[in-house]
Amino acid sequence: MIDKVEIIPLGGLGEFGMNCLAVRAGGEMLIIDVGMGFPEESVYGVDVAIPDFAALDEYRDEIAAIILTHGHEDHIGALPYILRKFNVPVYGSSFTIALAESRLEDHGLLDRVMLHRVESGERVELGVFEIEFIRVSHSLVDCFALAIRTPVGIIIHTGDYKVDETPVVDSPIDLRALQRYGQEGVLALLSDSTNATVPGRTPSERAVIPTFEEIFAEAPGRIIVSCFASSIHRQQIVLDVAARFGRRVCVLGRSMQKNIEIADRLGYLDIPVDLLVSLDEAKKLDGDQIVFLVTGSQSEPRSVLPQMATQSYKGVAIEEGDTVVLSARIIPGHERAISRLIGEIYKRGGQIYDEKRRLVHVSGHASQEDIRLMTEAVRPRFVIPIHGEYRMLYRHKEYLRRHLGFDEERVILVENGDVIELDEKRAAVSDKWPVGRTFIDETEVGFEEVDSEIVRERRQLAYDGVITPVITINGETGQLEAPPEIATHGLLGMDGLLREMKRLIAETVASASAREKSDTTLLKERVRLEVKRFIQRQTGTRPVIIPVIVQL
């Protein structure tokens, strides 16, 4: 008899992105979402991080399936990487699977994996688990909450959601289905915490329409709208308002073009006939006849808007009289880049609107009153806040205690790797898995995992610089043929130490054993250690030291 279920977050708690969570019971496991993230600390050339799936190696025979709640990159971005390790079935909505297919095709995996499309209200049995997919509202379309029936009780996973009764595209959140489970009895609610610090309700996607109409009425020339490539609601609004004001729309940016094509093919977008034009056609239109819908709301280096602001994108640049709308929130860590982008747009004479100036963006996540509605519908015995920084998880718990009367032990705050053990009456952290992150270097020609040691070396180079001693020795005797030379990069205050360092290196070579003098690898290591100890004593820094031995 199965008397417990375990929940193990592998990513997404205490951070933005990398959402991934395992549910385990009776020797079987579900993986819910496999997201990528953007590390806040600099990793010096590596922009993408994914959960470290090595923690799942010993459970590979238990993994029944991967379940995707929706298609944002912080929920599906790591799918190619986990499927290379564990080729298991994947379940998601039609739109989510279409986005996943595009990503898997880029990685050459599409023909080797099992993808299953499911509809809202559909139920799937996977071993000891039964899952019902429940429609929820979000900034993306075709999104699900999950009702997971386990041997010890029902678990509800909200995915990313807000309570939007009037979405622009797709059906509203299915609160009745959630209430049905609440009446039956829910053991645990895993609930989105991203906006747990925000009072009130999150506005409907329709709330931005009046502002867009005002901007389109006021704009004297070209309009450039930048939003997330996955913001299908926002894209439909731009298309509708552009048509009403007699403007054509030119879509720029590979991800934006791809997502709009998918949404149009699946019937989520309603695009008026002849509204879309190519870039060549757009260049021939007057400024008050065109809208550019572009990528780059986060000022990503290779995206369209930053290129238009700093140089040109295929012959199109920001000009005097342009109106630029940043219709997206700022992802933490991108503040400086976006600030520079805004400055460049102003330099070129563009007028810019962002969410601080006008209502051009609404969140896709539940604010406090949405959290109340979700929790009251589900009526769970336990709540486990997920998705977001720890302060958000804490505020989620605080809100439930103060406003919904939850006792301390009914709201479980956990971190990545914590093993939450639940039975019919109890929930507690029973163990800790060693989980971390894997850095990925994605390029135009492929991808490569970046070892944590390489990241450490890059950080060390950035903070402490590099010292290169160049030592010329006689190949037969091992004696110095010339005084040592030292090249330094990225270090301050070294001028007074170079003479002492050269003397130290000469003494080290002179005192080296015959074996060390005959083996340049051993001699390099001996010199490196002596210089390392000297620099640490004198400056307290830890530069990278790369000795070079020249034999004559």
mmCIF file of N, CA, C and O in Angstrom, residues 327-379:
data_model
loop_
_atom_site.group_PDB
_atom_site.id
_atom_site.type_symbol
_atom_site.label_atom_id
_atom_site.label_comp_id
_atom_site.label_asym_id
_atom_site.label_seq_id
_atom_site.Cartn_x
_atom_site.Cartn_y
_atom_site.Cartn_z
ATOM 1 N N SER A 327 5.892 46.989 -24.184
ATOM 2 C CA SER A 327 4.704 46.376 -23.600
ATOM 3 C C SER A 327 5.079 45.064 -22.908
ATOM 4 O O SER A 327 4.641 43.980 -23.295
ATOM 5 N N ALA A 328 5.916 45.184 -21.884
ATOM 6 C CA ALA A 328 6.369 44.000 -21.141
ATOM 7 C C ALA A 328 6.945 44.458 -19.815
ATOM 8 O O ALA A 328 7.397 45.600 -19.671
ATOM 9 N N ARG A 329 6.922 43.546 -18.836
ATOM 10 C CA ARG A 329 7.568 43.850 -17.569
ATOM 11 C C ARG A 329 9.071 43.685 -17.726
ATOM 12 O O ARG A 329 9.562 43.050 -18.670
ATOM 13 N N ILE A 330 9.814 44.265 -16.797
ATOM 14 C CA ILE A 330 11.254 44.104 -16.790
ATOM 15 C C ILE A 330 11.611 42.847 -16.006
ATOM 16 O O ILE A 330 11.282 42.722 -14.826
ATOM 17 N N ILE A 331 12.262 41.900 -16.663
ATOM 18 C CA ILE A 331 12.734 40.710 -15.970
ATOM 19 C C ILE A 331 13.910 41.105 -15.077
ATOM 20 O O ILE A 331 14.827 41.805 -15.533
ATOM 21 N N PRO A 332 13.901 40.727 -13.789
ATOM 22 C CA PRO A 332 15.018 41.080 -12.908
ATOM 23 C C PRO A 332 16.364 40.701 -13.507
ATOM 24 O O PRO A 332 16.532 39.602 -14.046
ATOM 25 N N GLY A 333 17.312 41.638 -13.431
ATOM 26 C CA GLY A 333 18.615 41.437 -14.023
ATOM 27 C C GLY A 333 18.797 42.162 -15.344
ATOM 28 O O GLY A 333 19.922 42.325 -15.823
ATOM 29 N N HIS A 334 17.678 42.628 -15.949
ATOM 30 C CA HIS A 334 17.747 43.314 -17.240
ATOM 31 C C HIS A 334 17.586 44.830 -17.103
ATOM 32 O O HIS A 334 17.510 45.531 -18.107
ATOM 33 N N GLU A 335 17.536 45.329 -15.857
ATOM 34 C CA GLU A 335 17.226 46.747 -15.659
ATOM 35 C C GLU A 335 18.225 47.678 -16.344
ATOM 36 O O GLU A 335 17.837 48.655 -16.994
ATOM 37 N N ARG A 336 19.521 47.396 -16.204
ATOM 38 C CA ARG A 336 20.527 48.277 -16.799
ATOM 39 C C ARG A 336 20.450 48.288 -18.320
ATOM 40 O O ARG A 336 20.534 49.345 -18.948
ATOM 41 N N ALA A 337 20.312 47.096 -18.892
ATOM 42 C CA ALA A 337 20.253 47.008 -20.354
ATOM 43 C C ALA A 337 19.035 47.753 -20.893
ATOM 44 O O ALA A 337 19.123 48.461 -21.911
ATOM 45 N N ILE A 338 17.895 47.641 -20.226
ATOM 46 C CA ILE A 338 16.682 48.327 -20.682
ATOM 47 C C ILE A 338 16.825 49.831 -20.500
ATOM 48 O O ILE A 338 16.377 50.614 -21.351
ATOM 49 N N SER A 339 17.460 50.248 -19.405
ATOM 50 C CA SER A 339 17.693 51.683 -19.203
ATOM 51 C C SER A 339 18.553 52.257 -20.319
ATOM 52 O O SER A 339 18.274 53.356 -20.836
ATOM 53 N N ARG A 340 19.597 51.524 -20.704
ATOM 54 C CA ARG A 340 20.439 51.994 -21.823
ATOM 55 C C ARG A 340 19.644 52.027 -23.123
ATOM 56 O O ARG A 340 19.794 52.948 -23.933
ATOM 57 N N LEU A 341 18.800 51.023 -23.332
ATOM 58 C CA LEU A 341 17.972 50.982 -24.539
ATOM 59 C C LEU A 341 17.072 52.211 -24.616
ATOM 60 O O LEU A 341 16.970 52.854 -25.676
ATOM 61 N N ILE A 342 16.420 52.531 -23.507
ATOM 62 C CA ILE A 342 15.537 53.700 -23.490
ATOM 63 C C ILE A 342 16.323 54.964 -23.806
ATOM 64 O O ILE A 342 15.866 55.830 -24.576
ATOM 65 N N GLY A 343 17.530 55.073 -23.253
ATOM 66 C CA GLY A 343 18.367 56.237 -23.542
ATOM 67 C C GLY A 343 18.715 56.358 -25.014
ATOM 68 O O GLY A 343 18.682 57.457 -25.595
ATOM 69 N N GLU A 344 19.038 55.223 -25.650
ATOM 70 C CA GLU A 344 19.377 55.241 -27.075
ATOM 71 C C GLU A 344 18.174 55.652 -27.926
ATOM 72 O O GLU A 344 18.311 56.368 -28.927
ATOM 73 N N ILE A 345 16.981 55.205 -27.522
ATOM 74 C CA ILE A 345 15.775 55.579 -28.275
ATOM 75 C C ILE A 345 15.540 57.082 -28.181
ATOM 76 O O ILE A 345 15.223 57.744 -29.182
ATOM 77 N N TYR A 346 15.712 57.643 -26.982
ATOM 78 C CA TYR A 346 15.550 59.093 -26.822
ATOM 79 C C TYR A 346 16.598 59.849 -27.642
ATOM 80 O O TYR A 346 16.305 60.898 -28.240
ATOM 81 N N LYS A 347 17.828 59.348 -27.682
ATOM 82 C CA LYS A 347 18.888 60.023 -28.439
ATOM 83 C C LYS A 347 18.512 60.143 -29.917
ATOM 84 O O LYS A 347 18.852 61.120 -30.582
ATOM 85 N N ARG A 348 17.834 59.137 -30.416
ATOM 86 C CA ARG A 348 17.469 59.118 -31.835
ATOM 87 C C ARG A 348 16.170 59.874 -32.122
ATOM 88 O O ARG A 348 15.716 59.884 -33.259
ATOM 89 N N GLY A 349 15.571 60.449 -31.077
ATOM 90 C CA GLY A 349 14.382 61.265 -31.295
ATOM 91 C C GLY A 349 13.075 60.523 -31.151
ATOM 92 O O GLY A 349 12.011 61.054 -31.498
ATOM 93 N N GLY A 350 13.134 59.286 -30.643
ATOM 94 C CA GLY A 350 11.899 58.531 -30.460
ATOM 95 C C GLY A 350 11.188 58.890 -29.170
ATOM 96 O O GLY A 350 11.815 59.283 -28.181
ATOM 97 N N GLN A 351 9.869 58.765 -29.166
ATOM 98 C CA GLN A 351 9.059 58.894 -27.954
ATOM 99 C C GLN A 351 8.819 57.493 -27.430
ATOM 100 O O GLN A 351 8.525 56.582 -28.210
ATOM 101 N N ILE A 352 8.923 57.296 -26.113
ATOM 102 C CA ILE A 352 8.814 55.937 -25.592
ATOM 103 C C ILE A 352 7.804 55.857 -24.461
ATOM 104 O O ILE A 352 7.701 56.765 -23.625
ATOM 105 N N TYR A 353 7.033 54.766 -24.468
ATOM 106 C CA TYR A 353 6.066 54.489 -23.400
ATOM 107 C C TYR A 353 6.365 53.099 -22.832
ATOM 108 O O TYR A 353 6.491 52.129 -23.578
ATOM 109 N N ASP A 354 6.478 53.027 -21.511
ATOM 110 C CA ASP A 354 6.596 51.739 -20.840
ATOM 111 C C ASP A 354 5.559 51.685 -19.730
ATOM 112 O O ASP A 354 4.755 52.602 -19.558
ATOM 113 N N GLU A 355 5.571 50.600 -18.955
ATOM 114 C CA GLU A 355 4.524 50.401 -17.956
ATOM 115 C C GLU A 355 4.585 51.425 -16.831
ATOM 116 O O GLU A 355 3.610 51.581 -16.085
ATOM 117 N N LYS A 356 5.696 52.146 -16.690
ATOM 118 C CA LYS A 356 5.784 53.180 -15.666
ATOM 119 C C LYS A 356 5.078 54.463 -16.098
ATOM 120 O O LYS A 356 4.687 55.266 -15.251
ATOM 121 N N ARG A 357 4.917 54.661 -17.403
ATOM 122 C CA ARG A 357 4.311 55.891 -17.904
ATOM 123 C C ARG A 357 2.856 55.711 -18.311
ATOM 124 O O ARG A 357 2.046 56.624 -18.129
ATOM 125 N N ARG A 358 2.536 54.584 -18.909
ATOM 126 C CA ARG A 358 1.176 54.332 -19.369
ATOM 127 C C ARG A 358 0.824 52.863 -19.111
ATOM 128 O O ARG A 358 1.708 52.016 -18.954
ATOM 129 N N LEU A 359 -0.454 52.544 -19.111
ATOM 130 C CA LEU A 359 -0.894 51.172 -18.893
ATOM 131 C C LEU A 359 -0.776 50.398 -20.209
ATOM 132 O O LEU A 359 -1.753 50.155 -20.921
ATOM 133 N N VAL A 360 0.475 50.001 -20.526
ATOM 134 C CA VAL A 360 0.732 49.267 -21.762
ATOM 135 C C VAL A 360 1.079 47.803 -21.478
ATOM 136 O O VAL A 360 1.372 47.043 -22.403
ATOM 137 N N HIS A 361 1.042 47.424 -20.206
ATOM 138 C CA HIS A 361 1.339 46.036 -19.848
ATOM 139 C C HIS A 361 0.597 45.670 -18.577
ATOM 140 O O HIS A 361 0.469 46.491 -17.663
ATOM 141 N N VAL A 362 0.067 44.457 -18.532
ATOM 142 C CA VAL A 362 -0.472 43.899 -17.291
ATOM 143 C C VAL A 362 0.194 42.549 -17.058
ATOM 144 O O VAL A 362 0.578 41.849 -17.999
ATOM 145 N N SER A 363 0.322 42.192 -15.813
ATOM 146 C CA SER A 363 0.990 40.947 -15.451
ATOM 147 C C SER A 363 0.127 39.743 -15.809
ATOM 148 O O SER A 363 -1.097 39.836 -15.906
ATOM 149 N N GLY A 364 0.787 38.612 -15.967
ATOM 150 C CA GLY A 364 0.074 37.359 -16.183
ATOM 151 C C GLY A 364 -0.031 36.523 -14.921
ATOM 152 O O GLY A 364 -0.471 35.374 -14.990
ATOM 153 N N HIS A 365 0.365 37.082 -13.775
ATOM 154 C CA HIS A 365 0.432 36.313 -12.539
ATOM 155 C C HIS A 365 -0.580 36.797 -11.506
ATOM 156 O O HIS A 365 -0.973 37.976 -11.491
ATOM 157 N N ALA A 366 -0.950 35.895 -10.614
ATOM 158 C CA ALA A 366 -1.965 36.164 -9.599
ATOM 159 C C ALA A 366 -1.461 37.134 -8.544
ATOM 160 O O ALA A 366 -0.419 36.902 -7.925
ATOM 161 N N SER A 367 -2.206 38.224 -8.345
ATOM 162 C CA SER A 367 -1.955 39.109 -7.204
ATOM 163 C C SER A 367 -2.692 38.539 -5.989
ATOM 164 O O SER A 367 -3.298 37.467 -6.046
ATOM 165 N N GLN A 368 -2.659 39.263 -4.883
ATOM 166 C CA GLN A 368 -3.137 38.699 -3.622
ATOM 167 C C GLN A 368 -4.609 38.289 -3.663
ATOM 168 O O GLN A 368 -4.978 37.224 -3.154
ATOM 169 N N GLU A 369 -5.465 39.092 -4.283
ATOM 170 C CA GLU A 369 -6.877 38.724 -4.325
ATOM 171 C C GLU A 369 -7.133 37.559 -5.282
ATOM 172 O O GLU A 369 -8.064 36.776 -5.081
ATOM 173 N N ASP A 370 -6.307 37.421 -6.313
ATOM 174 C CA ASP A 370 -6.387 36.227 -7.163
ATOM 175 C C ASP A 370 -5.991 34.991 -6.358
ATOM 176 O O ASP A 370 -6.603 33.919 -6.500
ATOM 177 N N ILE A 371 -4.952 35.129 -5.543
ATOM 178 C CA ILE A 371 -4.522 34.028 -4.687
ATOM 179 C C ILE A 371 -5.652 33.628 -3.741
ATOM 180 O O ILE A 371 -5.889 32.435 -3.502
ATOM 181 N N ARG A 372 -6.364 34.626 -3.233
ATOM 182 C CA ARG A 372 -7.506 34.332 -2.359
ATOM 183 C C ARG A 372 -8.563 33.508 -3.121
ATOM 184 O O ARG A 372 -9.061 32.490 -2.623
ATOM 185 N N LEU A 373 -8.900 33.943 -4.328
ATOM 186 C CA LEU A 373 -9.915 33.244 -5.114
ATOM 187 C C LEU A 373 -9.494 31.798 -5.411
ATOM 188 O O LEU A 373 -10.309 30.872 -5.325
ATOM 189 N N MET A 374 -8.241 31.610 -5.778
ATOM 190 C CA MET A 374 -7.741 30.269 -6.058
ATOM 191 C C MET A 374 -7.800 29.405 -4.800
ATOM 192 O O MET A 374 -8.284 28.258 -4.828
ATOM 193 N N THR A 375 -7.321 29.932 -3.697
ATOM 194 C CA THR A 375 -7.241 29.142 -2.469
ATOM 195 C C THR A 375 -8.628 28.811 -1.931
ATOM 196 O O THR A 375 -8.881 27.685 -1.467
ATOM 197 N N GLU A 376 -9.542 29.768 -2.024
ATOM 198 C CA GLU A 376 -10.904 29.505 -1.552
ATOM 199 C C GLU A 376 -11.627 28.508 -2.456
ATOM 200 O O GLU A 376 -12.482 27.744 -1.986
ATOM 201 N N ALA A 377 -11.295 28.506 -3.740
ATOM 202 C CA ALA A 377 -11.912 27.529 -4.644
ATOM 203 C C ALA A 377 -11.416 26.118 -4.349
ATOM 204 O O ALA A 377 -12.195 25.162 -4.332
ATOM 205 N N VAL A 378 -10.120 25.986 -4.073
ATOM 206 C CA VAL A 378 -9.498 24.669 -3.919
ATOM 207 C C VAL A 378 -9.643 24.128 -2.493
ATOM 208 O O VAL A 378 -9.741 22.917 -2.289
ATOM 209 N N ARG A 379 -9.619 25.030 -1.507
ATOM 210 C CA ARG A 379 -9.764 24.654 -0.096
ATOM 211 C C ARG A 379 -8.787 23.540 0.310
ATOM 212 O O ARG A 379 -9.180 22.478 0.806
#
